[in-house]
Amino acid sequence: MAMPSREFLWTVFTRIDKDRSGYISADELQVALSNGSWSPFNPETVRLMIGMFDRHNRGGINFEDFGALWKYVTEWQRCFRSFDRDNSGNIDKQELHTALQSFGYRLSDPLVTTLVRKFDRHGFGTILFDDFIQCCVVLHTLTAAFRQYDTDQDGVITIHYEQFLNMVFNLKI
């Protein structure tokens, strides 16, 4: 899938940038994003994505950052649809397990159940598109932090309580 033209992205960017600041805030982005359902996009996922693409730490993204964010969301959308086997617009436990396995995670059924419970904002036993992004980004971030201490790559670490707190509180999630 080709990247949309710069002109198209500029048109979208200016539509989202309601206050004409030249930056898109998390609030502006949340209004613009769609879940494919009638529910608003998860504000936590929006905050997470703004943080990932806000290279200037201004609490918003400029036009250049927006192009990267657009590509990122489009790739996640394609990924989500490929695992939403029944085309329900959400990911159930089995679909999530399949997705995570394809990403290289070897997680137990009880842990996948916990992930569904954690990222299912509506209590349906399924995860919507925005929550799927958040689940995957949080899992990736936690795994990367764990791997810093797992120097022998055996899946086991021994750390002190303060090291654990330092690790968790320094994460951008």
Tab-separated table of N, CA and C in Angstrom:
chain	number	residue	atom	x	y	z
A	1	MET	N	0.844	-1.195	0.000
A	1	MET	CA	0.000	0.000	0.000
A	1	MET	C	0.877	1.242	0.000
A	2	ALA	N	0.668	2.108	-0.947
A	2	ALA	CA	1.485	3.305	-1.095
A	2	ALA	C	1.104	4.350	-0.052
A	3	MET	N	2.094	5.124	0.319
A	3	MET	CA	1.868	6.241	1.242
A	3	MET	C	1.042	7.298	0.512
A	4	PRO	N	0.036	7.870	1.167
A	4	PRO	CA	-0.761	8.918	0.515
A	4	PRO	C	0.120	10.128	0.191
A	5	SER	N	-0.343	10.951	-0.729
A	5	SER	CA	0.428	12.122	-1.148
A	5	SER	C	0.569	13.115	0.005
A	6	ARG	N	1.591	13.938	-0.111
A	6	ARG	CA	1.837	14.989	0.880
A	6	ARG	C	0.641	15.945	0.950
A	7	GLU	N	0.039	16.221	-0.205
A	7	GLU	CA	-1.121	17.121	-0.256
A	7	GLU	C	-2.303	16.524	0.504
A	8	PHE	N	-2.530	15.220	0.304
A	8	PHE	CA	-3.620	14.541	1.020
A	8	PHE	C	-3.370	14.603	2.523
A	9	LEU	N	-2.142	14.264	2.941
A	9	LEU	CA	-1.806	14.296	4.371
A	9	LEU	C	-1.962	15.702	4.945
A	10	TRP	N	-1.580	16.734	4.167
A	10	TRP	CA	-1.716	18.121	4.638
A	10	TRP	C	-3.188	18.461	4.839
A	11	THR	N	-4.032	18.019	3.909
A	11	THR	CA	-5.476	18.268	4.028
A	11	THR	C	-6.012	17.625	5.308
A	12	VAL	N	-5.619	16.388	5.559
A	12	VAL	CA	-6.066	15.683	6.766
A	12	VAL	C	-5.511	16.387	8.010
A	13	PHE	N	-4.220	16.721	7.982
A	13	PHE	CA	-3.568	17.379	9.118
A	13	PHE	C	-4.292	18.673	9.486
A	14	THR	N	-4.587	19.513	8.476
A	14	THR	CA	-5.235	20.800	8.773
A	14	THR	C	-6.660	20.612	9.281
A	15	ARG	N	-7.326	19.536	8.848
A	15	ARG	CA	-8.668	19.242	9.368
A	15	ARG	C	-8.615	18.851	10.843
A	16	ILE	N	-7.575	18.120	11.227
A	16	ILE	CA	-7.443	17.648	12.610
A	16	ILE	C	-6.958	18.768	13.534
A	17	ASP	N	-6.064	19.630	13.028
A	17	ASP	CA	-5.477	20.722	13.815
A	17	ASP	C	-6.500	21.852	13.967
A	18	LYS	N	-7.497	21.614	14.799
A	18	LYS	CA	-8.630	22.544	14.950
A	18	LYS	C	-8.215	23.941	15.412
A	19	ASP	N	-7.212	24.016	16.300
A	19	ASP	CA	-6.822	25.328	16.822
A	19	ASP	C	-5.758	26.018	15.959
A	20	ARG	N	-5.406	25.400	14.839
A	20	ARG	CA	-4.441	25.964	13.877
A	20	ARG	C	-3.092	26.289	14.520
A	21	SER	N	-2.667	25.461	15.473
A	21	SER	CA	-1.399	25.696	16.167
A	21	SER	C	-0.202	25.156	15.384
A	22	GLY	N	-0.470	24.333	14.375
A	22	GLY	CA	0.625	23.687	13.658
A	22	GLY	C	1.028	22.376	14.317
A	23	TYR	N	0.329	22.043	15.397
A	23	TYR	CA	0.565	20.779	16.114
A	23	TYR	C	-0.777	20.121	16.382
A	24	ILE	N	-0.784	18.805	16.340
A	24	ILE	CA	-1.990	18.054	16.686
A	24	ILE	C	-1.822	17.532	18.103
A	25	SER	N	-2.751	17.911	18.970
A	25	SER	CA	-2.722	17.456	20.365
A	25	SER	C	-3.394	16.092	20.469
A	26	ALA	N	-3.249	15.474	21.617
A	26	ALA	CA	-3.907	14.184	21.858
A	26	ALA	C	-5.425	14.335	21.739
A	27	ASP	N	-5.975	15.417	22.263
A	27	ASP	CA	-7.427	15.639	22.189
A	27	ASP	C	-7.888	15.773	20.743
A	28	GLU	N	-7.138	16.533	19.942
A	28	GLU	CA	-7.498	16.703	18.536
A	28	GLU	C	-7.410	15.379	17.784
A	29	LEU	N	-6.363	14.616	18.084
A	29	LEU	CA	-6.185	13.336	17.402
A	29	LEU	C	-7.277	12.349	17.787
A	30	GLN	N	-7.662	12.346	19.053
A	30	GLN	CA	-8.705	11.413	19.500
A	30	GLN	C	-10.008	11.648	18.759
A	31	VAL	N	-10.358	12.918	18.548
A	31	VAL	CA	-11.585	13.251	17.830
A	31	VAL	C	-11.513	12.732	16.395
A	32	ALA	N	-10.317	12.775	15.810
A	32	ALA	CA	-10.151	12.414	14.392
A	32	ALA	C	-10.104	10.904	14.157
A	33	LEU	N	-9.629	10.158	15.129
A	33	LEU	CA	-9.448	8.718	14.922
A	33	LEU	C	-10.751	7.962	15.100
A	34	SER	N	-10.877	6.890	14.327
A	34	SER	CA	-12.076	6.060	14.398
A	34	SER	C	-11.692	4.630	14.710
A	35	ASN	N	-12.540	4.005	15.469
A	35	ASN	CA	-12.343	2.622	15.869
A	35	ASN	C	-12.975	1.650	14.891
A	36	GLY	N	-13.707	2.170	13.941
A	36	GLY	CA	-14.505	1.282	13.109
A	36	GLY	C	-15.796	0.915	13.828
A	37	SER	N	-15.999	1.531	14.971
A	37	SER	CA	-17.235	1.343	15.744
A	37	SER	C	-17.678	2.748	16.145
A	38	TRP	N	-18.716	2.829	16.907
A	38	TRP	CA	-19.184	4.146	17.313
A	38	TRP	C	-18.515	4.633	18.592
A	39	SER	N	-17.616	3.830	19.139
A	39	SER	CA	-16.966	4.229	20.385
A	39	SER	C	-15.751	5.113	20.100
A	40	PRO	N	-15.511	6.098	20.967
A	40	PRO	CA	-14.350	6.963	20.757
A	40	PRO	C	-13.042	6.190	20.958
A	41	PHE	N	-12.000	6.634	20.293
A	41	PHE	CA	-10.682	6.020	20.402
A	41	PHE	C	-10.192	6.154	21.837
A	42	ASN	N	-9.548	5.119	22.335
A	42	ASN	CA	-9.042	5.090	23.702
A	42	ASN	C	-8.054	6.242	23.925
A	43	PRO	N	-8.338	7.150	24.892
A	43	PRO	CA	-7.438	8.286	25.122
A	43	PRO	C	-6.025	7.845	25.517
A	44	GLU	N	-5.907	6.719	26.197
A	44	GLU	CA	-4.582	6.215	26.581
A	44	GLU	C	-3.777	5.811	25.355
A	45	THR	N	-4.423	5.180	24.379
A	45	THR	CA	-3.737	4.787	23.149
A	45	THR	C	-3.304	6.032	22.385
A	46	VAL	N	-4.169	7.035	22.326
A	46	VAL	CA	-3.846	8.287	21.634
A	46	VAL	C	-2.649	8.954	22.316
A	47	ARG	N	-2.666	9.023	23.634
A	47	ARG	CA	-1.557	9.625	24.392
A	47	ARG	C	-0.256	8.877	24.117
A	48	LEU	N	-0.339	7.556	24.093
A	48	LEU	CA	0.825	6.715	23.829
A	48	LEU	C	1.390	7.004	22.440
A	49	MET	N	0.512	7.098	21.447
A	49	MET	CA	0.965	7.343	20.073
A	49	MET	C	1.541	8.751	19.920
A	50	ILE	N	0.909	9.748	20.529
A	50	ILE	CA	1.461	11.106	20.471
A	50	ILE	C	2.861	11.093	21.082
A	51	GLY	N	3.021	10.434	22.214
A	51	GLY	CA	4.329	10.348	22.877
A	51	GLY	C	5.390	9.678	22.010
A	52	MET	N	4.975	8.686	21.229
A	52	MET	CA	5.923	7.979	20.368
A	52	MET	C	6.404	8.849	19.213
A	53	PHE	N	5.563	9.738	18.709
A	53	PHE	CA	5.894	10.518	17.519
A	53	PHE	C	6.199	11.990	17.797
A	54	ASP	N	6.063	12.413	19.040
A	54	ASP	CA	6.332	13.799	19.430
A	54	ASP	C	7.840	13.961	19.668
A	55	ARG	N	8.576	14.201	18.588
A	55	ARG	CA	10.039	14.277	18.685
A	55	ARG	C	10.518	15.538	19.393
A	56	HIS	N	9.653	16.526	19.542
A	56	HIS	CA	10.060	17.794	20.142
A	56	HIS	C	9.526	17.972	21.565
A	57	ASN	N	8.887	16.955	22.102
A	57	ASN	CA	8.324	16.992	23.465
A	57	ASN	C	7.458	18.223	23.706
A	58	ARG	N	6.546	18.476	22.761
A	58	ARG	CA	5.645	19.616	22.882
A	58	ARG	C	4.230	19.198	23.269
A	59	GLY	N	4.014	17.896	23.419
A	59	GLY	CA	2.670	17.434	23.736
A	59	GLY	C	1.784	17.350	22.512
A	60	GLY	N	2.391	17.433	21.345
A	60	GLY	CA	1.660	17.341	20.084
A	60	GLY	C	2.614	16.966	18.968
A	61	ILE	N	2.060	16.665	17.815
A	61	ILE	CA	2.913	16.290	16.688
A	61	ILE	C	2.752	17.301	15.553
A	62	ASN	N	3.875	17.637	14.914
A	62	ASN	CA	3.826	18.553	13.783
A	62	ASN	C	3.509	17.764	12.508
A	63	PHE	N	3.501	18.446	11.384
A	63	PHE	CA	3.107	17.803	10.130
A	63	PHE	C	4.044	16.653	9.755
A	64	GLU	N	5.345	16.848	9.937
A	64	GLU	CA	6.302	15.787	9.593
A	64	GLU	C	6.055	14.542	10.448
A	65	ASP	N	5.844	14.750	11.737
A	65	ASP	CA	5.563	13.628	12.637
A	65	ASP	C	4.241	12.951	12.267
A	66	PHE	N	3.294	13.743	11.785
A	66	PHE	CA	1.979	13.224	11.426
A	66	PHE	C	2.075	12.183	10.311
A	67	GLY	N	2.943	12.411	9.336
A	67	GLY	CA	3.133	11.446	8.251
A	67	GLY	C	3.572	10.095	8.790
A	68	ALA	N	4.497	10.115	9.753
A	68	ALA	CA	4.970	8.868	10.368
A	68	ALA	C	3.849	8.207	11.169
A	69	LEU	N	3.072	9.009	11.891
A	69	LEU	CA	1.946	8.476	12.662
A	69	LEU	C	0.899	7.857	11.736
A	70	TRP	N	0.617	8.525	10.628
A	70	TRP	CA	-0.361	8.017	9.656
A	70	TRP	C	0.069	6.626	9.173
A	71	LYS	N	1.345	6.506	8.813
A	71	LYS	CA	1.885	5.228	8.329
A	71	LYS	C	1.763	4.162	9.424
A	72	TYR	N	2.089	4.535	10.651
A	72	TYR	CA	2.041	3.631	11.799
A	72	TYR	C	0.621	3.105	12.022
A	73	VAL	N	-0.359	4.008	12.043
A	73	VAL	CA	-1.747	3.608	12.274
A	73	VAL	C	-2.251	2.738	11.126
A	74	THR	N	-1.875	3.083	9.888
A	74	THR	CA	-2.285	2.304	8.719
A	74	THR	C	-1.731	0.880	8.794
A	75	GLU	N	-0.460	0.759	9.204
A	75	GLU	CA	0.137	-0.576	9.338
A	75	GLU	C	-0.543	-1.380	10.436
A	76	TRP	N	-0.880	-0.735	11.563
A	76	TRP	CA	-1.587	-1.424	12.634
A	76	TRP	C	-2.981	-1.859	12.170
A	77	GLN	N	-3.614	-1.013	11.367
A	77	GLN	CA	-4.951	-1.343	10.864
A	77	GLN	C	-4.895	-2.597	9.990
A	78	ARG	N	-3.907	-2.648	9.117
A	78	ARG	CA	-3.730	-3.814	8.245
A	78	ARG	C	-3.462	-5.069	9.099
A	79	CYS	N	-2.607	-4.916	10.097
A	79	CYS	CA	-2.283	-6.016	11.011
A	79	CYS	C	-3.539	-6.496	11.737
A	80	PHE	N	-4.291	-5.553	12.296
A	80	PHE	CA	-5.507	-5.871	13.045
A	80	PHE	C	-6.481	-6.654	12.168
A	81	ARG	N	-6.697	-6.166	10.963
A	81	ARG	CA	-7.642	-6.831	10.057
A	81	ARG	C	-7.190	-8.237	9.705
A	82	SER	N	-5.885	-8.443	9.602
A	82	SER	CA	-5.392	-9.776	9.244
A	82	SER	C	-5.642	-10.786	10.360
A	83	PHE	N	-5.708	-10.322	11.612
A	83	PHE	CA	-5.961	-11.239	12.728
A	83	PHE	C	-7.432	-11.304	13.140
A	84	ASP	N	-8.222	-10.354	12.684
A	84	ASP	CA	-9.668	-10.370	12.940
A	84	ASP	C	-10.302	-11.320	11.918
A	85	ARG	N	-10.095	-12.612	12.141
A	85	ARG	CA	-10.463	-13.646	11.165
A	85	ARG	C	-11.954	-13.660	10.824
A	86	ASP	N	-12.797	-13.358	11.803
A	86	ASP	CA	-14.240	-13.402	11.554
A	86	ASP	C	-14.798	-12.039	11.118
A	87	ASN	N	-13.912	-11.060	10.899
A	87	ASN	CA	-14.303	-9.713	10.467
A	87	ASN	C	-15.344	-9.073	11.392
A	88	SER	N	-15.200	-9.324	12.692
A	88	SER	CA	-16.147	-8.797	13.668
A	88	SER	C	-15.835	-7.353	14.064
A	89	GLY	N	-14.645	-6.865	13.712
A	89	GLY	CA	-14.252	-5.514	14.120
A	89	GLY	C	-13.574	-5.493	15.472
A	90	ASN	N	-13.368	-6.689	16.032
A	90	ASN	CA	-12.638	-6.793	17.287
A	90	ASN	C	-11.826	-8.083	17.290
A	91	ILE	N	-10.939	-8.192	18.262
A	91	ILE	CA	-10.060	-9.357	18.384
A	91	ILE	C	-10.470	-10.126	19.637
A	92	ASP	N	-10.778	-11.406	19.461
A	92	ASP	CA	-11.102	-12.217	20.637
A	92	ASP	C	-9.824	-12.873	21.170
A	93	LYS	N	-9.964	-13.658	22.219
A	93	LYS	CA	-8.800	-14.251	22.883
A	93	LYS	C	-7.975	-15.109	21.927
A	94	GLN	N	-8.627	-15.934	21.136
A	94	GLN	CA	-7.897	-16.816	20.223
A	94	GLN	C	-7.186	-16.016	19.132
A	95	GLU	N	-7.860	-15.003	18.610
A	95	GLU	CA	-7.244	-14.151	17.589
A	95	GLU	C	-6.046	-13.388	18.171
A	96	LEU	N	-6.172	-12.928	19.417
A	96	LEU	CA	-5.054	-12.239	20.071
A	96	LEU	C	-3.892	-13.196	20.255
A	97	HIS	N	-4.194	-14.408	20.707
A	97	HIS	CA	-3.139	-15.403	20.912
A	97	HIS	C	-2.390	-15.663	19.602
A	98	THR	N	-3.125	-15.817	18.517
A	98	THR	CA	-2.525	-16.035	17.195
A	98	THR	C	-1.655	-14.841	16.801
A	99	ALA	N	-2.159	-13.634	17.018
A	99	ALA	CA	-1.404	-12.421	16.682
A	99	ALA	C	-0.102	-12.362	17.474
A	100	LEU	N	-0.191	-12.566	18.776
A	100	LEU	CA	0.996	-12.469	19.623
A	100	LEU	C	2.019	-13.549	19.271
A	101	GLN	N	1.542	-14.752	18.943
A	101	GLN	CA	2.460	-15.811	18.514
A	101	GLN	C	3.184	-15.402	17.240
A	102	SER	N	2.471	-14.790	16.310
A	102	SER	CA	3.097	-14.372	15.054
A	102	SER	C	4.123	-13.265	15.290
A	103	PHE	N	3.968	-12.507	16.386
A	103	PHE	CA	4.939	-11.468	16.740
A	103	PHE	C	6.130	-12.045	17.504
A	104	GLY	N	6.068	-13.343	17.822
A	104	GLY	CA	7.177	-14.000	18.507
A	104	GLY	C	6.987	-14.201	20.002
A	105	TYR	N	5.817	-13.840	20.526
A	105	TYR	CA	5.560	-14.035	21.957
A	105	TYR	C	5.040	-15.450	22.191
A	106	ARG	N	5.548	-16.091	23.209
A	106	ARG	CA	5.067	-17.414	23.609
A	106	ARG	C	4.428	-17.262	24.985
A	107	LEU	N	3.157	-16.916	24.990
A	107	LEU	CA	2.463	-16.625	26.240
A	107	LEU	C	1.423	-17.706	26.523
A	108	SER	N	1.226	-17.981	27.799
A	108	SER	CA	0.258	-18.994	28.215
A	108	SER	C	-1.169	-18.497	28.001
A	109	ASP	N	-2.113	-19.441	27.922
A	109	ASP	CA	-3.529	-19.078	27.802
A	109	ASP	C	-3.998	-18.173	28.943
A	110	PRO	N	-3.626	-18.503	30.213
A	110	PRO	CA	-4.069	-17.611	31.296
A	110	PRO	C	-3.550	-16.172	31.141
A	111	LEU	N	-2.317	-16.000	30.636
A	111	LEU	CA	-1.797	-14.649	30.457
A	111	LEU	C	-2.520	-13.932	29.317
A	112	VAL	N	-2.838	-14.644	28.243
A	112	VAL	CA	-3.592	-14.030	27.143
A	112	VAL	C	-4.981	-13.623	27.644
A	113	THR	N	-5.586	-14.449	28.485
A	113	THR	CA	-6.874	-14.115	29.101
A	113	THR	C	-6.739	-12.829	29.924
A	114	THR	N	-5.643	-12.711	30.671
A	114	THR	CA	-5.389	-11.508	31.464
A	114	THR	C	-5.249	-10.291	30.562
A	115	LEU	N	-4.544	-10.444	29.430
A	115	LEU	CA	-4.382	-9.325	28.491
A	115	LEU	C	-5.737	-8.889	27.932
A	116	VAL	N	-6.575	-9.843	27.566
A	116	VAL	CA	-7.904	-9.498	27.057
A	116	VAL	C	-8.677	-8.734	28.133
A	117	ARG	N	-8.636	-9.240	29.366
A	117	ARG	CA	-9.338	-8.573	30.464
A	117	ARG	C	-8.800	-7.154	30.689
A	118	LYS	N	-7.493	-6.987	30.606
A	118	LYS	CA	-6.844	-5.692	30.843
A	118	LYS	C	-7.169	-4.667	29.753
A	119	PHE	N	-7.221	-5.116	28.494
A	119	PHE	CA	-7.362	-4.179	27.380
A	119	PHE	C	-8.759	-4.159	26.758
A	120	ASP	N	-9.704	-4.882	27.358
A	120	ASP	CA	-11.096	-4.870	26.912
A	120	ASP	C	-11.833	-3.817	27.722
A	121	ARG	N	-11.951	-2.599	27.165
A	121	ARG	CA	-12.568	-1.490	27.902
A	121	ARG	C	-14.066	-1.635	28.062
A	122	HIS	N	-14.704	-2.474	27.240
A	122	HIS	CA	-16.162	-2.505	27.236
A	122	HIS	C	-16.759	-3.762	27.860
A	123	GLY	N	-15.901	-4.691	28.311
A	123	GLY	CA	-16.391	-5.883	28.998
A	123	GLY	C	-17.044	-6.909	28.097
A	124	PHE	N	-16.661	-6.929	26.811
A	124	PHE	CA	-17.252	-7.884	25.868
A	124	PHE	C	-16.385	-9.137	25.670
A	125	GLY	N	-15.223	-9.169	26.302
A	125	GLY	CA	-14.322	-10.306	26.113
A	125	GLY	C	-13.543	-10.216	24.807
A	126	THR	N	-13.526	-9.020	24.219
A	126	THR	CA	-12.801	-8.786	22.968
A	126	THR	C	-12.077	-7.439	23.056
A	127	ILE	N	-11.172	-7.226	22.118
A	127	ILE	CA	-10.370	-6.007	22.104
A	127	ILE	C	-10.613	-5.270	20.790
A	128	LEU	N	-10.930	-3.979	20.887
A	128	LEU	CA	-11.117	-3.143	19.709
A	128	LEU	C	-9.759	-2.711	19.146
A	129	PHE	N	-9.774	-2.113	17.969
A	129	PHE	CA	-8.564	-1.731	17.254
A	129	PHE	C	-7.612	-0.899	18.116
A	130	ASP	N	-8.117	0.180	18.735
A	130	ASP	CA	-7.251	1.060	19.514
A	130	ASP	C	-6.651	0.349	20.725
A	131	ASP	N	-7.444	-0.512	21.352
A	131	ASP	CA	-6.953	-1.252	22.509
A	131	ASP	C	-5.936	-2.321	22.093
A	132	PHE	N	-6.091	-2.856	20.877
A	132	PHE	CA	-5.123	-3.803	20.325
A	132	PHE	C	-3.764	-3.128	20.155
A	133	ILE	N	-3.767	-1.904	19.611
A	133	ILE	CA	-2.518	-1.148	19.471
A	133	ILE	C	-1.888	-0.963	20.848
A	134	GLN	N	-2.688	-0.513	21.807
A	134	GLN	CA	-2.160	-0.256	23.151
A	134	GLN	C	-1.597	-1.535	23.760
A	135	CYS	N	-2.316	-2.630	23.654
A	135	CYS	CA	-1.871	-3.913	24.200
A	135	CYS	C	-0.512	-4.293	23.604
A	136	CYS	N	-0.390	-4.207	22.301
A	136	CYS	CA	0.849	-4.612	21.628
A	136	CYS	C	2.007	-3.689	21.964
A	137	VAL	N	1.748	-2.381	22.029
A	137	VAL	CA	2.814	-1.431	22.349
A	137	VAL	C	3.273	-1.604	23.798
A	138	VAL	N	2.333	-1.773	24.706
A	138	VAL	CA	2.687	-1.979	26.116
A	138	VAL	C	3.471	-3.278	26.272
A	139	LEU	N	3.019	-4.341	25.639
A	139	LEU	CA	3.719	-5.627	25.715
A	139	LEU	C	5.138	-5.504	25.162
A	140	HIS	N	5.278	-4.815	24.030
A	140	HIS	CA	6.608	-4.611	23.432
A	140	HIS	C	7.513	-3.807	24.371
A	141	THR	N	6.971	-2.739	24.956
A	141	THR	CA	7.741	-1.871	25.845
A	141	THR	C	8.190	-2.620	27.094
A	142	LEU	N	7.272	-3.387	27.691
A	142	LEU	CA	7.613	-4.163	28.881
A	142	LEU	C	8.655	-5.238	28.557
A	143	THR	N	8.506	-5.875	27.402
A	143	THR	CA	9.451	-6.918	26.995
A	143	THR	C	10.842	-6.332	26.783
A	144	ALA	N	10.905	-5.172	26.140
A	144	ALA	CA	12.208	-4.520	25.910
A	144	ALA	C	12.869	-4.159	27.238
A	145	ALA	N	12.092	-3.670	28.202
A	145	ALA	CA	12.637	-3.331	29.519
A	145	ALA	C	13.131	-4.584	30.232
A	146	PHE	N	12.368	-5.676	30.130
A	146	PHE	CA	12.753	-6.946	30.743
A	146	PHE	C	14.068	-7.450	30.143
A	147	ARG	N	14.176	-7.354	28.837
A	147	ARG	CA	15.359	-7.878	28.135
A	147	ARG	C	16.643	-7.153	28.528
A	148	GLN	N	16.533	-5.911	28.976
A	148	GLN	CA	17.725	-5.186	29.425
A	148	GLN	C	18.363	-5.883	30.626
A	149	TYR	N	17.543	-6.534	31.429
A	149	TYR	CA	18.046	-7.243	32.609
A	149	TYR	C	18.287	-8.728	32.325
A	150	ASP	N	17.671	-9.237	31.270
A	150	ASP	CA	17.794	-10.664	30.921
A	150	ASP	C	19.001	-10.847	29.999
A	151	THR	N	20.186	-10.624	30.549
A	151	THR	CA	21.404	-10.595	29.734
A	151	THR	C	21.738	-11.947	29.108
A	152	ASP	N	21.333	-13.038	29.747
A	152	ASP	CA	21.621	-14.368	29.169
A	152	ASP	C	20.448	-14.899	28.344
A	153	GLN	N	19.403	-14.068	28.177
A	153	GLN	CA	18.250	-14.397	27.328
A	153	GLN	C	17.569	-15.727	27.693
A	154	ASP	N	17.463	-15.989	29.008
A	154	ASP	CA	16.800	-17.240	29.427
A	154	ASP	C	15.370	-17.015	29.915
A	155	GLY	N	14.895	-15.767	29.869
A	155	GLY	CA	13.531	-15.475	30.275
A	155	GLY	C	13.358	-15.337	31.775
A	156	VAL	N	14.474	-15.242	32.499
A	156	VAL	CA	14.436	-15.100	33.956
A	156	VAL	C	15.372	-13.965	34.351
A	157	ILE	N	14.887	-13.081	35.238
A	157	ILE	CA	15.752	-12.019	35.756
A	157	ILE	C	15.670	-12.000	37.274
A	158	THR	N	16.739	-11.514	37.895
A	158	THR	CA	16.745	-11.271	39.328
A	158	THR	C	17.109	-9.802	39.505
A	159	ILE	N	16.159	-9.049	40.059
A	159	ILE	CA	16.402	-7.628	40.287
A	159	ILE	C	15.903	-7.239	41.671
A	160	HIS	N	16.482	-6.175	42.176
A	160	HIS	CA	16.047	-5.631	43.461
A	160	HIS	C	14.764	-4.834	43.249
A	161	TYR	N	14.029	-4.630	44.322
A	161	TYR	CA	12.768	-3.903	44.270
A	161	TYR	C	12.943	-2.518	43.643
A	162	GLU	N	13.972	-1.788	44.067
A	162	GLU	CA	14.185	-0.442	43.518
A	162	GLU	C	14.539	-0.496	42.034
A	163	GLN	N	15.273	-1.526	41.601
A	163	GLN	CA	15.562	-1.680	40.173
A	163	GLN	C	14.259	-1.876	39.400
A	164	PHE	N	13.372	-2.701	39.962
A	164	PHE	CA	12.071	-2.953	39.338
A	164	PHE	C	11.273	-1.656	39.212
A	165	LEU	N	11.187	-0.900	40.316
A	165	LEU	CA	10.443	0.361	40.296
A	165	LEU	C	11.060	1.343	39.306
A	166	ASN	N	12.375	1.420	39.308
A	166	ASN	CA	13.069	2.307	38.385
A	166	ASN	C	12.764	1.920	36.946
A	167	MET	N	12.776	0.627	36.668
A	167	MET	CA	12.491	0.129	35.330
A	167	MET	C	11.063	0.519	34.924
A	168	VAL	N	10.104	0.260	35.777
A	168	VAL	CA	8.697	0.513	35.459
A	168	VAL	C	8.419	2.016	35.323
A	169	PHE	N	8.913	2.816	36.256
A	169	PHE	CA	8.599	4.241	36.223
A	169	PHE	C	9.328	4.997	35.117
A	170	ASN	N	10.352	4.399	34.541
A	170	ASN	CA	11.047	5.041	33.428
A	170	ASN	C	10.479	4.658	32.072
A	171	LEU	N	9.479	3.782	32.055
A	171	LEU	CA	8.867	3.372	30.798
A	171	LEU	C	7.901	4.431	30.310
A	172	LYS	N	7.831	4.585	28.987
A	172	LYS	CA	6.862	5.522	28.394
A	172	LYS	C	5.614	4.739	28.001
A	173	ILE	N	4.834	4.374	29.002
A	173	ILE	CA	3.565	3.700	28.737
A	173	ILE	C	2.469	4.322	29.577
